[in-house]
Amino acid sequence: MVTEELNTLRLAKDWAGAEKHCLAQLVSYPESPEFWFCLSEAYGGQSKWTEALYSANRAVALDPLKYQAWAFLGNGYAGNGNWAGVESSARRTLDLAPGLPQAHWLLSHCAMAANEWGQAWSHMEYGVLFDRRKLRGIGSKAWE
């Protein structure tokens, strides 16, 4: 359901444009988990973490199996320093998509924040499997 225009905005990292586009689409499709997820990406790309968390939560409420939204929810919690939220979101992501590198990367940071270095290293190896910058540029293939 995501439009070609929205994909173009995401790939260009035009987060303000993506936000505007998603908000316009949500008027017609208020129950679309895809547009809510993309809106959370757009907010996250602009460091609007409160809005990103709201939108990601809306996406997972509409589609509890949408692992990409769960992973992004963890990223949003990280933006707010809510490590318990990061961990629960990352673990839910792994329930849905075992081995997803982003979820392990988030868990490694939870462990570091808790000074649990052994656990951190066990998850950190997954961080090498994807480029951290792609987490900021969520429109990458890493999330699909």
PDB file of C-alpha atoms in Angstrom:
ATOM      1  CA  MET A   1       0.000   0.000   0.000  1.00  0.00           C
ATOM      2  CA  VAL A   2       2.997   2.319   0.409  1.00  0.00           C
ATOM      3  CA  THR A   3       3.106   4.698  -2.520  1.00  0.00           C
ATOM      4  CA  GLU A   4       5.979   5.121  -4.937  1.00  0.00           C
ATOM      5  CA  GLU A   5       6.209   8.765  -3.873  1.00  0.00           C
ATOM      6  CA  LEU A   6       6.627   7.737  -0.233  1.00  0.00           C
ATOM      7  CA  ASN A   7       9.332   5.214  -1.117  1.00  0.00           C
ATOM      8  CA  THR A   8      11.161   7.935  -3.041  1.00  0.00           C
ATOM      9  CA  LEU A   9      10.960  10.294  -0.054  1.00  0.00           C
ATOM     10  CA  ARG A  10      12.209   7.560   2.297  1.00  0.00           C
ATOM     11  CA  LEU A  11      15.145   6.648   0.074  1.00  0.00           C
ATOM     12  CA  ALA A  12      16.054  10.338  -0.223  1.00  0.00           C
ATOM     13  CA  LYS A  13      15.783  10.639   3.567  1.00  0.00           C
ATOM     14  CA  ASP A  14      13.338  13.520   3.067  1.00  0.00           C
ATOM     15  CA  TRP A  15      11.764  12.879   6.452  1.00  0.00           C
ATOM     16  CA  ALA A  16       9.738  16.094   6.545  1.00  0.00           C
ATOM     17  CA  GLY A  17       8.309  15.218   3.126  1.00  0.00           C
ATOM     18  CA  ALA A  18       7.626  11.636   4.221  1.00  0.00           C
ATOM     19  CA  GLU A  19       5.888  12.904   7.357  1.00  0.00           C
ATOM     20  CA  LYS A  20       3.645  15.193   5.304  1.00  0.00           C
ATOM     21  CA  HIS A  21       2.868  12.417   2.825  1.00  0.00           C
ATOM     22  CA  CYS A  22       2.004   9.883   5.547  1.00  0.00           C
ATOM     23  CA  LEU A  23      -0.220  12.315   7.392  1.00  0.00           C
ATOM     24  CA  ALA A  24      -2.093  13.021   4.162  1.00  0.00           C
ATOM     25  CA  GLN A  25      -2.480   9.280   3.440  1.00  0.00           C
ATOM     26  CA  LEU A  26      -3.657   8.547   6.980  1.00  0.00           C
ATOM     27  CA  VAL A  27      -6.654  10.820   6.424  1.00  0.00           C
ATOM     28  CA  SER A  28      -7.898   8.279   3.858  1.00  0.00           C
ATOM     29  CA  TYR A  29      -6.360   5.154   5.439  1.00  0.00           C
ATOM     30  CA  PRO A  30      -6.360   5.684   9.221  1.00  0.00           C
ATOM     31  CA  GLU A  31      -6.099   1.944   9.907  1.00  0.00           C
ATOM     32  CA  SER A  32      -3.046   1.341   7.694  1.00  0.00           C
ATOM     33  CA  PRO A  33      -0.173  -0.130   9.705  1.00  0.00           C
ATOM     34  CA  GLU A  34       2.139   0.613   6.758  1.00  0.00           C
ATOM     35  CA  PHE A  35       1.482   4.352   6.812  1.00  0.00           C
ATOM     36  CA  TRP A  36       1.748   4.457  10.615  1.00  0.00           C
ATOM     37  CA  PHE A  37       5.061   2.601  10.412  1.00  0.00           C
ATOM     38  CA  CYS A  38       6.378   4.927   7.704  1.00  0.00           C
ATOM     39  CA  LEU A  39       5.239   7.907   9.754  1.00  0.00           C
ATOM     40  CA  SER A  40       7.220   6.563  12.712  1.00  0.00           C
ATOM     41  CA  GLU A  41      10.281   6.356  10.449  1.00  0.00           C
ATOM     42  CA  ALA A  42       9.730   9.923   9.298  1.00  0.00           C
ATOM     43  CA  TYR A  43       9.447  11.183  12.860  1.00  0.00           C
ATOM     44  CA  GLY A  44      12.488   9.168  13.931  1.00  0.00           C
ATOM     45  CA  GLY A  45      14.491  10.587  11.042  1.00  0.00           C
ATOM     46  CA  GLN A  46      13.757  14.009  12.469  1.00  0.00           C
ATOM     47  CA  SER A  47      14.507  12.932  16.079  1.00  0.00           C
ATOM     48  CA  LYS A  48      10.863  13.465  17.046  1.00  0.00           C
ATOM     49  CA  TRP A  49      10.939  10.454  19.351  1.00  0.00           C
ATOM     50  CA  THR A  50       7.649  11.022  21.169  1.00  0.00           C
ATOM     51  CA  GLU A  51       5.787  11.142  17.855  1.00  0.00           C
ATOM     52  CA  ALA A  52       7.834   8.225  16.475  1.00  0.00           C
ATOM     53  CA  LEU A  53       6.906   6.082  19.472  1.00  0.00           C
ATOM     54  CA  TYR A  54       3.226   6.951  19.175  1.00  0.00           C
ATOM     55  CA  SER A  55       3.191   6.089  15.459  1.00  0.00           C
ATOM     56  CA  ALA A  56       5.155   2.843  15.873  1.00  0.00           C
ATOM     57  CA  ASN A  57       2.851   1.793  18.716  1.00  0.00           C
ATOM     58  CA  ARG A  58      -0.127   2.497  16.468  1.00  0.00           C
ATOM     59  CA  ALA A  59       1.430   0.361  13.701  1.00  0.00           C
ATOM     60  CA  VAL A  60       1.967  -2.636  15.994  1.00  0.00           C
ATOM     61  CA  ALA A  61      -1.507  -2.229  17.483  1.00  0.00           C
ATOM     62  CA  LEU A  62      -2.955  -2.501  13.971  1.00  0.00           C
ATOM     63  CA  ASP A  63      -0.616  -5.321  12.927  1.00  0.00           C
ATOM     64  CA  PRO A  64       1.014  -7.105  15.880  1.00  0.00           C
ATOM     65  CA  LEU A  65       3.025  -9.281  13.480  1.00  0.00           C
ATOM     66  CA  LYS A  66       4.761  -6.350  11.773  1.00  0.00           C
ATOM     67  CA  TYR A  67       8.290  -7.038  12.958  1.00  0.00           C
ATOM     68  CA  GLN A  68       9.687  -3.936  11.239  1.00  0.00           C
ATOM     69  CA  ALA A  69       7.473  -1.732  13.410  1.00  0.00           C
ATOM     70  CA  TRP A  70       8.516  -3.611  16.547  1.00  0.00           C
ATOM     71  CA  ALA A  71      12.171  -3.105  15.619  1.00  0.00           C
ATOM     72  CA  PHE A  72      11.614   0.573  14.974  1.00  0.00           C
ATOM     73  CA  LEU A  73       9.730   0.854  18.247  1.00  0.00           C
ATOM     74  CA  GLY A  74      12.916  -0.359  19.942  1.00  0.00           C
ATOM     75  CA  ASN A  75      14.867   2.312  18.101  1.00  0.00           C
ATOM     76  CA  GLY A  76      12.387   4.946  19.261  1.00  0.00           C
ATOM     77  CA  TYR A  77      12.767   3.824  22.858  1.00  0.00           C
ATOM     78  CA  ALA A  78      16.548   4.039  22.440  1.00  0.00           C
ATOM     79  CA  GLY A  79      16.114   7.639  21.269  1.00  0.00           C
ATOM     80  CA  ASN A  80      14.438   8.338  24.616  1.00  0.00           C
ATOM     81  CA  GLY A  81      16.884   6.242  26.656  1.00  0.00           C
ATOM     82  CA  ASN A  82      14.134   3.804  27.700  1.00  0.00           C
ATOM     83  CA  TRP A  83      16.224   0.609  27.820  1.00  0.00           C
ATOM     84  CA  ALA A  84      13.404  -1.549  29.209  1.00  0.00           C
ATOM     85  CA  GLY A  85      11.293  -0.521  26.205  1.00  0.00           C
ATOM     86  CA  VAL A  86      14.191  -1.205  23.836  1.00  0.00           C
ATOM     87  CA  GLU A  87      14.686  -4.677  25.279  1.00  0.00           C
ATOM     88  CA  SER A  88      11.023  -5.688  25.204  1.00  0.00           C
ATOM     89  CA  SER A  89      10.603  -4.401  21.631  1.00  0.00           C
ATOM     90  CA  ALA A  90      13.779  -6.112  20.453  1.00  0.00           C
ATOM     91  CA  ARG A  91      12.751  -9.401  22.044  1.00  0.00           C
ATOM     92  CA  ARG A  92       9.294  -9.177  20.417  1.00  0.00           C
ATOM     93  CA  THR A  93      11.018  -8.487  17.103  1.00  0.00           C
ATOM     94  CA  LEU A  94      13.122 -11.620  17.513  1.00  0.00           C
ATOM     95  CA  ASP A  95       9.993 -13.636  18.322  1.00  0.00           C
ATOM     96  CA  LEU A  96       8.636 -12.594  14.929  1.00  0.00           C
ATOM     97  CA  ALA A  97      11.869 -12.477  12.922  1.00  0.00           C
ATOM     98  CA  PRO A  98      14.534 -14.659  14.575  1.00  0.00           C
ATOM     99  CA  GLY A  99      18.057 -13.504  13.875  1.00  0.00           C
ATOM    100  CA  LEU A 100      17.111 -10.031  12.655  1.00  0.00           C
ATOM    101  CA  PRO A 101      20.378  -8.070  12.993  1.00  0.00           C
ATOM    102  CA  GLN A 102      18.723  -4.820  14.115  1.00  0.00           C
ATOM    103  CA  ALA A 103      17.071  -6.512  17.104  1.00  0.00           C
ATOM    104  CA  HIS A 104      20.371  -8.032  18.221  1.00  0.00           C
ATOM    105  CA  TRP A 105      22.077  -4.686  17.766  1.00  0.00           C
ATOM    106  CA  LEU A 106      19.469  -3.065  20.024  1.00  0.00           C
ATOM    107  CA  LEU A 107      19.895  -5.817  22.623  1.00  0.00           C
ATOM    108  CA  SER A 108      23.642  -5.265  22.615  1.00  0.00           C
ATOM    109  CA  HIS A 109      23.076  -1.630  23.550  1.00  0.00           C
ATOM    110  CA  CYS A 110      20.635  -2.621  26.306  1.00  0.00           C
ATOM    111  CA  ALA A 111      23.291  -4.903  27.744  1.00  0.00           C
ATOM    112  CA  MET A 112      25.937  -2.176  27.526  1.00  0.00           C
ATOM    113  CA  ALA A 113      23.621   0.249  29.321  1.00  0.00           C
ATOM    114  CA  ALA A 114      23.217  -2.380  32.060  1.00  0.00           C
ATOM    115  CA  ASN A 115      27.004  -2.967  32.175  1.00  0.00           C
ATOM    116  CA  GLU A 116      26.513  -6.597  31.060  1.00  0.00           C
ATOM    117  CA  TRP A 117      29.435  -6.799  28.673  1.00  0.00           C
ATOM    118  CA  GLY A 118      29.324 -10.541  28.016  1.00  0.00           C
ATOM    119  CA  GLN A 119      25.759 -10.294  26.792  1.00  0.00           C
ATOM    120  CA  ALA A 120      26.600  -7.126  24.873  1.00  0.00           C
ATOM    121  CA  TRP A 121      29.330  -8.855  22.881  1.00  0.00           C
ATOM    122  CA  SER A 122      27.151 -11.865  22.114  1.00  0.00           C
ATOM    123  CA  HIS A 123      24.623  -9.571  20.445  1.00  0.00           C
ATOM    124  CA  MET A 124      27.119  -7.049  19.053  1.00  0.00           C
ATOM    125  CA  GLU A 125      28.365  -9.473  16.403  1.00  0.00           C
ATOM    126  CA  TYR A 126      25.036  -8.943  14.670  1.00  0.00           C
ATOM    127  CA  GLY A 127      25.769  -5.234  14.458  1.00  0.00           C
ATOM    128  CA  VAL A 128      28.369  -5.953  11.840  1.00  0.00           C
ATOM    129  CA  LEU A 129      25.709  -7.497   9.651  1.00  0.00           C
ATOM    130  CA  PHE A 130      24.147  -4.144   8.956  1.00  0.00           C
ATOM    131  CA  ASP A 131      25.337  -0.611   8.658  1.00  0.00           C
ATOM    132  CA  ARG A 132      24.283   1.480  11.698  1.00  0.00           C
ATOM    133  CA  ARG A 133      23.571   4.431   9.426  1.00  0.00           C
ATOM    134  CA  LYS A 134      20.762   2.410   7.838  1.00  0.00           C
ATOM    135  CA  LEU A 135      18.977   2.508  11.165  1.00  0.00           C
ATOM    136  CA  ARG A 136      18.809   6.291  10.793  1.00  0.00           C
ATOM    137  CA  GLY A 137      17.856   5.975   7.118  1.00  0.00           C
ATOM    138  CA  ILE A 138      15.064   3.563   7.784  1.00  0.00           C
ATOM    139  CA  GLY A 139      13.960   3.371   4.163  1.00  0.00           C
ATOM    140  CA  SER A 140      16.822   0.976   3.497  1.00  0.00           C
ATOM    141  CA  LYS A 141      16.370  -2.650   2.546  1.00  0.00           C
ATOM    142  CA  ALA A 142      17.610  -3.585   6.027  1.00  0.00           C
ATOM    143  CA  TRP A 143      14.088  -3.114   7.350  1.00  0.00           C
ATOM    144  CA  GLU A 144      12.273  -4.961   4.606  1.00  0.00           C
TER     145      GLU A 144
END
